[in-house]
């Protein structure tokens, strides 16, 4: 029995539900990054390792063409590098700073996607992204102690932007679970090769080769199952229905969830001041304006 064909409006609505559920799960990522006491390199290495094992148990080894497999694996390596830098940002500052920097993916997408795909830059997308950038600038200025974490976080956002743009292109004709498996497996191999170079540039003050046990082990397994398998399957499905810009800018909501968990579980509210709250307000405003823009665009198309 075949599933009914969805109209473009229904496809978009389904994609938005998948996207927002993935953003909700992403909100826990920063919390895991702070609670897990391992080095950022270990967190990413084990995250990809455990995720690959989970997918191997439930889906087996999916068959894709060699060329397509290499392309997906390359995207997985970009994702792994983004994760390493993201966790490094959190550990150099705090969860709130790390996740707010992630909100700049919308700005970088508005610039890089047209350059990569050779089409005109949208003035509206740039304008919406500049609101986010203004919010980041406010946050950047509020405390000199966090500037290293913010700088690493911005580099992480650029890498993530490239991942989402290329991931949308290569995953279009491949099953979601197949894409995720080869991204995790290929990313695991790619990150294993990158880690020695990363440690030369950013020497670690903590042990790197550590086997997770106790609380760290359970946190890593939950992180892999819910915030990787669940999150990225939803994200890949959403990317098949929505633009990379819509996905990236909607992910600006991730800081709202992450900051809420950081306030509740880590007590980070006492570390922040008025400039931070003004900045996060601008970030949320950019998301609301984007949602309004998308609704108007859908109405026009209908």
mmCIF file of C-alpha atoms in Angstrom:
data_model
loop_
_atom_site.group_PDB
_atom_site.id
_atom_site.type_symbol
_atom_site.label_atom_id
_atom_site.label_comp_id
_atom_site.label_asym_id
_atom_site.label_seq_id
_atom_site.Cartn_x
_atom_site.Cartn_y
_atom_site.Cartn_z
ATOM 1 C CA UNK A 1 0.000 0.000 0.000
ATOM 2 C CA UNK A 2 1.530 3.311 -1.078
ATOM 3 C CA UNK A 3 1.392 6.412 1.065
ATOM 4 C CA UNK A 4 -0.742 9.293 -0.287
ATOM 5 C CA UNK A 5 1.076 12.030 -2.179
ATOM 6 C CA UNK A 6 1.270 15.249 -0.187
ATOM 7 C CA UNK A 7 0.570 18.656 -1.704
ATOM 8 C CA UNK A 8 3.419 21.227 -1.650
ATOM 9 C CA UNK A 9 1.749 22.979 1.300
ATOM 10 C CA UNK A 10 1.420 19.695 3.224
ATOM 11 C CA UNK A 11 5.040 18.810 2.418
ATOM 12 C CA UNK A 12 6.194 22.165 3.767
ATOM 13 C CA UNK A 13 4.069 21.823 6.902
ATOM 14 C CA UNK A 14 5.458 18.345 7.565
ATOM 15 C CA UNK A 15 8.990 19.634 6.986
ATOM 16 C CA UNK A 16 8.462 22.449 9.507
ATOM 17 C CA UNK A 17 7.233 20.000 12.164
ATOM 18 C CA UNK A 18 10.269 17.778 11.555
ATOM 19 C CA UNK A 19 12.544 20.817 11.678
ATOM 20 C CA UNK A 20 11.168 22.217 14.945
ATOM 21 C CA UNK A 21 11.301 18.820 16.662
ATOM 22 C CA UNK A 22 14.952 18.479 15.605
ATOM 23 C CA UNK A 23 15.662 21.980 16.976
ATOM 24 C CA UNK A 24 14.055 21.007 20.296
ATOM 25 C CA UNK A 25 16.335 17.949 20.538
ATOM 26 C CA UNK A 26 19.322 20.097 19.525
ATOM 27 C CA UNK A 27 18.654 22.273 22.566
ATOM 28 C CA UNK A 28 19.960 19.466 24.790
ATOM 29 C CA UNK A 29 23.268 19.202 22.899
ATOM 30 C CA UNK A 30 24.958 22.078 24.721
ATOM 31 C CA UNK A 31 23.842 20.678 28.073
ATOM 32 C CA UNK A 32 25.375 17.291 27.257
ATOM 33 C CA UNK A 33 28.555 19.052 26.124
ATOM 34 C CA UNK A 34 28.908 20.716 29.521
ATOM 35 C CA UNK A 35 27.823 17.748 31.671
ATOM 36 C CA UNK A 36 30.128 15.251 29.942
ATOM 37 C CA UNK A 37 33.534 15.853 31.521
ATOM 38 C CA UNK A 38 35.570 14.465 28.616
ATOM 39 C CA UNK A 39 37.633 16.598 26.226
ATOM 40 C CA UNK A 40 35.718 17.927 23.182
ATOM 41 C CA UNK A 41 37.713 15.591 20.922
ATOM 42 C CA UNK A 42 36.668 12.551 22.961
ATOM 43 C CA UNK A 43 33.020 13.657 23.029
ATOM 44 C CA UNK A 44 32.815 13.871 19.233
ATOM 45 C CA UNK A 45 34.847 10.702 18.601
ATOM 46 C CA UNK A 46 32.606 8.628 20.895
ATOM 47 C CA UNK A 47 29.449 10.373 19.715
ATOM 48 C CA UNK A 48 30.113 9.291 16.133
ATOM 49 C CA UNK A 49 31.323 5.852 17.232
ATOM 50 C CA UNK A 50 28.249 5.091 19.370
ATOM 51 C CA UNK A 51 25.882 6.523 16.756
ATOM 52 C CA UNK A 52 27.419 4.342 14.043
ATOM 53 C CA UNK A 53 26.994 1.267 16.260
ATOM 54 C CA UNK A 54 23.355 2.125 17.028
ATOM 55 C CA UNK A 55 22.562 2.591 13.334
ATOM 56 C CA UNK A 56 24.454 -0.590 12.438
ATOM 57 C CA UNK A 57 22.281 -2.605 14.854
ATOM 58 C CA UNK A 58 18.981 -1.133 13.621
ATOM 59 C CA UNK A 59 19.643 -0.610 9.887
ATOM 60 C CA UNK A 60 22.640 -2.755 8.940
ATOM 61 C CA UNK A 61 25.148 -1.495 6.359
ATOM 62 C CA UNK A 62 23.173 0.377 3.679
ATOM 63 C CA UNK A 63 24.244 0.164 0.042
ATOM 64 C CA UNK A 64 24.994 3.369 -1.849
ATOM 65 C CA UNK A 65 27.246 4.141 -4.793
ATOM 66 C CA UNK A 66 30.960 4.634 -4.049
ATOM 67 C CA UNK A 67 30.956 8.252 -5.245
ATOM 68 C CA UNK A 68 27.847 9.065 -3.223
ATOM 69 C CA UNK A 69 29.315 7.328 -0.166
ATOM 70 C CA UNK A 70 32.456 9.493 -0.326
ATOM 71 C CA UNK A 71 30.348 12.634 -0.683
ATOM 72 C CA UNK A 72 28.210 11.724 2.332
ATOM 73 C CA UNK A 73 31.305 10.777 4.348
ATOM 74 C CA UNK A 74 32.836 14.165 3.527
ATOM 75 C CA UNK A 75 29.709 15.865 4.884
ATOM 76 C CA UNK A 76 30.001 13.719 8.001
ATOM 77 C CA UNK A 77 33.573 14.915 8.503
ATOM 78 C CA UNK A 78 32.403 18.544 8.268
ATOM 79 C CA UNK A 79 29.734 17.760 10.851
ATOM 80 C CA UNK A 80 32.284 16.172 13.186
ATOM 81 C CA UNK A 81 34.614 19.169 12.881
ATOM 82 C CA UNK A 82 31.682 21.484 13.653
ATOM 83 C CA UNK A 83 30.913 19.443 16.776
ATOM 84 C CA UNK A 84 34.509 19.585 18.020
ATOM 85 C CA UNK A 85 34.628 23.364 17.644
ATOM 86 C CA UNK A 86 31.139 23.724 19.157
ATOM 87 C CA UNK A 87 32.087 21.794 22.292
ATOM 88 C CA UNK A 88 35.400 23.643 22.475
ATOM 89 C CA UNK A 89 33.459 26.912 22.443
ATOM 90 C CA UNK A 90 31.214 25.728 25.289
ATOM 91 C CA UNK A 91 34.122 24.529 27.395
ATOM 92 C CA UNK A 92 35.999 27.813 26.792
ATOM 93 C CA UNK A 93 32.959 29.883 27.844
ATOM 94 C CA UNK A 94 29.571 28.384 28.737
ATOM 95 C CA UNK A 95 26.517 26.743 27.151
ATOM 96 C CA UNK A 96 24.675 30.030 26.589
ATOM 97 C CA UNK A 97 27.571 31.612 24.673
ATOM 98 C CA UNK A 98 28.286 28.508 22.596
ATOM 99 C CA UNK A 99 24.708 28.023 21.402
ATOM 100 C CA UNK A 100 24.069 31.699 20.668
ATOM 101 C CA UNK A 101 27.134 31.777 18.400
ATOM 102 C CA UNK A 102 25.553 28.872 16.559
ATOM 103 C CA UNK A 103 22.740 31.239 15.555
ATOM 104 C CA UNK A 104 25.053 32.917 13.017
ATOM 105 C CA UNK A 105 24.565 29.985 10.615
ATOM 106 C CA UNK A 106 21.665 31.925 9.080
ATOM 107 C CA UNK A 107 23.932 34.861 8.266
ATOM 108 C CA UNK A 108 26.670 32.650 6.821
ATOM 109 C CA UNK A 109 24.108 30.670 4.797
ATOM 110 C CA UNK A 110 22.675 33.855 3.267
ATOM 111 C CA UNK A 111 26.170 34.604 1.937
ATOM 112 C CA UNK A 112 27.718 31.189 1.234
ATOM 113 C CA UNK A 113 24.739 29.342 -0.312
ATOM 114 C CA UNK A 114 24.361 31.829 -3.228
ATOM 115 C CA UNK A 115 28.138 31.756 -3.796
ATOM 116 C CA UNK A 116 28.241 27.947 -3.854
ATOM 117 C CA UNK A 117 25.128 27.546 -6.011
ATOM 118 C CA UNK A 118 25.883 30.573 -8.232
ATOM 119 C CA UNK A 119 22.704 32.566 -7.739
ATOM 120 C CA UNK A 120 21.932 36.075 -6.543
ATOM 121 C CA UNK A 121 22.243 36.940 -2.865
ATOM 122 C CA UNK A 122 18.837 37.683 -1.292
ATOM 123 C CA UNK A 123 18.706 41.115 0.302
ATOM 124 C CA UNK A 124 15.894 39.969 2.602
ATOM 125 C CA UNK A 125 17.904 37.002 3.850
ATOM 126 C CA UNK A 126 20.900 39.271 4.470
ATOM 127 C CA UNK A 127 18.701 41.774 6.342
ATOM 128 C CA UNK A 128 17.208 39.069 8.563
ATOM 129 C CA UNK A 129 20.644 37.604 9.209
ATOM 130 C CA UNK A 130 22.077 41.008 10.130
ATOM 131 C CA UNK A 131 19.547 41.212 12.972
ATOM 132 C CA UNK A 132 21.013 37.974 14.309
ATOM 133 C CA UNK A 133 24.530 39.327 13.805
ATOM 134 C CA UNK A 134 23.657 42.464 15.768
ATOM 135 C CA UNK A 135 22.500 40.239 18.609
ATOM 136 C CA UNK A 136 25.774 38.313 18.502
ATOM 137 C CA UNK A 137 27.732 41.588 18.530
ATOM 138 C CA UNK A 138 25.941 42.644 21.726
ATOM 139 C CA UNK A 139 26.703 39.309 23.342
ATOM 140 C CA UNK A 140 30.312 39.430 22.128
ATOM 141 C CA UNK A 141 30.934 42.716 23.913
ATOM 142 C CA UNK A 142 29.460 41.862 27.274
ATOM 143 C CA UNK A 143 32.386 39.986 28.862
ATOM 144 C CA UNK A 144 35.988 39.729 27.683
ATOM 145 C CA UNK A 145 36.344 36.354 29.431
ATOM 146 C CA UNK A 146 34.154 34.717 26.789
ATOM 147 C CA UNK A 147 35.746 36.104 23.630
ATOM 148 C CA UNK A 148 37.860 33.000 22.981
ATOM 149 C CA UNK A 149 34.765 30.814 23.246
ATOM 150 C CA UNK A 150 32.827 33.171 20.968
ATOM 151 C CA UNK A 151 35.583 33.188 18.319
ATOM 152 C CA UNK A 152 35.716 29.381 18.254
ATOM 153 C CA UNK A 153 31.911 29.304 18.165
ATOM 154 C CA UNK A 154 31.790 31.537 15.071
ATOM 155 C CA UNK A 155 34.268 29.284 13.229
ATOM 156 C CA UNK A 156 32.100 26.320 14.244
ATOM 157 C CA UNK A 157 29.066 28.050 12.696
ATOM 158 C CA UNK A 158 30.845 28.543 9.361
ATOM 159 C CA UNK A 159 31.730 24.835 9.243
ATOM 160 C CA UNK A 160 28.131 23.911 10.140
ATOM 161 C CA UNK A 161 26.815 26.185 7.375
ATOM 162 C CA UNK A 162 28.940 24.365 4.791
ATOM 163 C CA UNK A 163 27.743 21.023 6.159
ATOM 164 C CA UNK A 164 24.045 21.900 5.818
ATOM 165 C CA UNK A 165 24.414 23.392 2.320
ATOM 166 C CA UNK A 166 26.281 20.361 0.951
ATOM 167 C CA UNK A 167 24.147 17.906 2.930
ATOM 168 C CA UNK A 168 20.991 19.227 1.258
ATOM 169 C CA UNK A 169 22.529 18.635 -2.172
ATOM 170 C CA UNK A 170 23.860 15.114 -1.632
ATOM 171 C CA UNK A 171 20.994 13.682 0.452
ATOM 172 C CA UNK A 172 18.215 14.521 -1.992
ATOM 173 C CA UNK A 173 17.980 11.071 -3.631
ATOM 174 C CA UNK A 174 19.164 8.888 -0.733
ATOM 175 C CA UNK A 175 17.128 7.393 2.116
ATOM 176 C CA UNK A 176 17.432 9.354 5.358
ATOM 177 C CA UNK A 177 18.801 6.473 7.436
ATOM 178 C CA UNK A 178 21.371 5.637 4.729
ATOM 179 C CA UNK A 179 22.606 9.236 4.687
ATOM 180 C CA UNK A 180 22.896 9.292 8.478
ATOM 181 C CA UNK A 181 24.762 5.978 8.667
ATOM 182 C CA UNK A 182 27.420 6.945 6.136
ATOM 183 C CA UNK A 183 27.737 10.424 7.610
ATOM 184 C CA UNK A 184 28.447 8.978 11.043
ATOM 185 C CA UNK A 185 30.702 6.161 9.815
ATOM 186 C CA UNK A 186 32.540 8.367 7.310
ATOM 187 C CA UNK A 187 32.716 11.233 9.778
ATOM 188 C CA UNK A 188 34.165 8.905 12.411
ATOM 189 C CA UNK A 189 37.013 7.958 10.044
ATOM 190 C CA UNK A 190 37.508 11.558 8.880
ATOM 191 C CA UNK A 191 37.573 12.973 12.411
ATOM 192 C CA UNK A 192 40.023 10.273 13.517
ATOM 193 C CA UNK A 193 42.404 11.620 10.862
ATOM 194 C CA UNK A 194 41.761 15.294 11.732
ATOM 195 C CA UNK A 195 42.146 14.996 15.525
ATOM 196 C CA UNK A 196 45.999 14.898 15.582
ATOM 197 C CA UNK A 197 46.136 18.118 13.512
ATOM 198 C CA UNK A 198 43.456 19.731 15.687
ATOM 199 C CA UNK A 199 45.450 18.929 18.840
ATOM 200 C CA UNK A 200 48.553 20.543 17.308
ATOM 201 C CA UNK A 201 46.598 23.774 16.786
ATOM 202 C CA UNK A 202 44.600 23.565 20.032
ATOM 203 C CA UNK A 203 46.661 21.593 22.581
ATOM 204 C CA UNK A 204 44.507 19.942 25.227
ATOM 205 C CA UNK A 205 44.981 20.661 28.927
ATOM 206 C CA UNK A 206 43.080 17.460 29.779
ATOM 207 C CA UNK A 207 43.730 13.811 28.813
ATOM 208 C CA UNK A 208 42.508 12.976 25.312
ATOM 209 C CA UNK A 209 42.530 9.173 25.136
ATOM 210 C CA UNK A 210 39.885 8.418 27.766
ATOM 211 C CA UNK A 211 37.358 5.554 27.858
ATOM 212 C CA UNK A 212 33.977 6.879 29.065
ATOM 213 C CA UNK A 213 32.573 5.139 32.124
ATOM 214 C CA UNK A 214 29.938 5.712 34.773
ATOM 215 C CA UNK A 215 27.926 8.897 34.254
ATOM 216 C CA UNK A 216 29.958 9.901 31.196
ATOM 217 C CA UNK A 217 29.121 6.600 29.481
ATOM 218 C CA UNK A 218 25.358 6.924 30.045
ATOM 219 C CA UNK A 219 25.379 10.571 28.994
ATOM 220 C CA UNK A 220 27.293 9.693 25.799
ATOM 221 C CA UNK A 221 24.827 6.897 24.914
ATOM 222 C CA UNK A 222 21.807 9.175 25.451
ATOM 223 C CA UNK A 223 23.564 11.896 23.486
ATOM 224 C CA UNK A 224 24.130 9.520 20.560
ATOM 225 C CA UNK A 225 20.596 8.083 20.554
ATOM 226 C CA UNK A 226 18.444 11.178 21.046
ATOM 227 C CA UNK A 227 20.605 14.172 20.043
ATOM 228 C CA UNK A 228 22.269 12.461 17.077
ATOM 229 C CA UNK A 229 20.208 9.619 15.586
ATOM 230 C CA UNK A 230 16.849 11.245 16.318
ATOM 231 C CA UNK A 231 17.946 14.824 15.684
ATOM 232 C CA UNK A 232 19.764 14.302 12.381
ATOM 233 C CA UNK A 233 17.189 11.938 10.876
ATOM 234 C CA UNK A 234 14.608 14.671 11.453
ATOM 235 C CA UNK A 235 16.952 17.345 10.089
ATOM 236 C CA UNK A 236 17.756 15.388 6.914
ATOM 237 C CA UNK A 237 14.030 14.768 6.305
ATOM 238 C CA UNK A 238 13.319 18.480 6.829
ATOM 239 C CA UNK A 239 16.081 19.473 4.381
ATOM 240 C CA UNK A 240 14.321 17.460 1.663
ATOM 241 C CA UNK A 241 11.258 19.701 2.083
ATOM 242 C CA UNK A 242 12.723 23.087 3.070
ATOM 243 C CA UNK A 243 15.533 25.411 1.960
ATOM 244 C CA UNK A 244 18.924 25.359 3.684
ATOM 245 C CA UNK A 245 18.382 29.004 4.704
ATOM 246 C CA UNK A 246 15.047 28.188 6.397
ATOM 247 C CA UNK A 247 16.623 25.256 8.262
ATOM 248 C CA UNK A 248 19.663 27.238 9.364
ATOM 249 C CA UNK A 249 17.791 30.338 10.498
ATOM 250 C CA UNK A 250 15.144 28.291 12.327
ATOM 251 C CA UNK A 251 18.007 26.684 14.240
ATOM 252 C CA UNK A 252 18.461 30.117 15.822
ATOM 253 C CA UNK A 253 15.799 28.865 18.235
ATOM 254 C CA UNK A 254 18.244 26.277 19.565
ATOM 255 C CA UNK A 255 19.860 28.826 21.936
ATOM 256 C CA UNK A 256 16.466 29.487 23.531
ATOM 257 C CA UNK A 257 16.071 25.822 24.469
ATOM 258 C CA UNK A 258 19.734 25.385 25.418
ATOM 259 C CA UNK A 259 19.810 28.512 27.569
ATOM 260 C CA UNK A 260 16.637 27.385 29.344
ATOM 261 C CA UNK A 261 18.246 24.031 30.236
ATOM 262 C CA UNK A 262 21.480 25.801 31.226
ATOM 263 C CA UNK A 263 19.523 28.112 33.530
ATOM 264 C CA UNK A 264 17.601 25.206 35.090
ATOM 265 C CA UNK A 265 20.420 22.663 35.456
ATOM 266 C CA UNK A 266 23.665 24.659 35.474
ATOM 267 C CA UNK A 267 22.671 27.984 37.060
ATOM 268 C CA UNK A 268 24.167 30.051 34.235
ATOM 269 C CA UNK A 269 21.701 32.944 34.666
ATOM 270 C CA UNK A 270 23.963 34.529 37.277
ATOM 271 C CA UNK A 271 26.803 34.805 34.708
ATOM 272 C CA UNK A 272 24.856 36.913 32.208
ATOM 273 C CA UNK A 273 23.909 40.590 32.031
ATOM 274 C CA UNK A 274 21.611 43.016 30.163
ATOM 275 C CA UNK A 275 23.723 43.011 26.967
ATOM 276 C CA UNK A 276 23.331 39.245 26.704
ATOM 277 C CA UNK A 277 19.550 39.401 27.087
ATOM 278 C CA UNK A 278 19.314 42.232 24.519
ATOM 279 C CA UNK A 279 21.358 40.130 22.118
ATOM 280 C CA UNK A 280 19.258 36.977 22.547
ATOM 281 C CA UNK A 281 16.115 39.104 22.024
ATOM 282 C CA UNK A 282 17.440 40.145 18.595
ATOM 283 C CA UNK A 283 18.223 36.512 17.764
ATOM 284 C CA UNK A 284 14.656 35.440 18.599
ATOM 285 C CA UNK A 285 13.288 38.428 16.642
ATOM 286 C CA UNK A 286 15.137 37.263 13.526
ATOM 287 C CA UNK A 287 13.498 33.836 13.838
ATOM 288 C CA UNK A 288 10.009 35.332 14.204
ATOM 289 C CA UNK A 289 10.539 37.590 11.194
ATOM 290 C CA UNK A 290 11.777 34.621 9.164
ATOM 291 C CA UNK A 291 8.675 32.607 10.099
ATOM 292 C CA UNK A 292 6.514 35.545 8.969
ATOM 293 C CA UNK A 293 8.483 35.784 5.719
ATOM 294 C CA UNK A 294 8.019 32.072 5.036
ATOM 295 C CA UNK A 295 4.274 32.283 5.741
ATOM 296 C CA UNK A 296 3.905 35.216 3.309
ATOM 297 C CA UNK A 297 5.913 33.331 0.685
ATOM 298 C CA UNK A 298 3.696 30.251 1.084
ATOM 299 C CA UNK A 299 0.539 32.386 0.771
ATOM 300 C CA UNK A 300 1.890 34.006 -2.424
ATOM 301 C CA UNK A 301 2.773 30.605 -3.949
ATOM 302 C CA UNK A 302 -0.727 29.302 -3.234
#
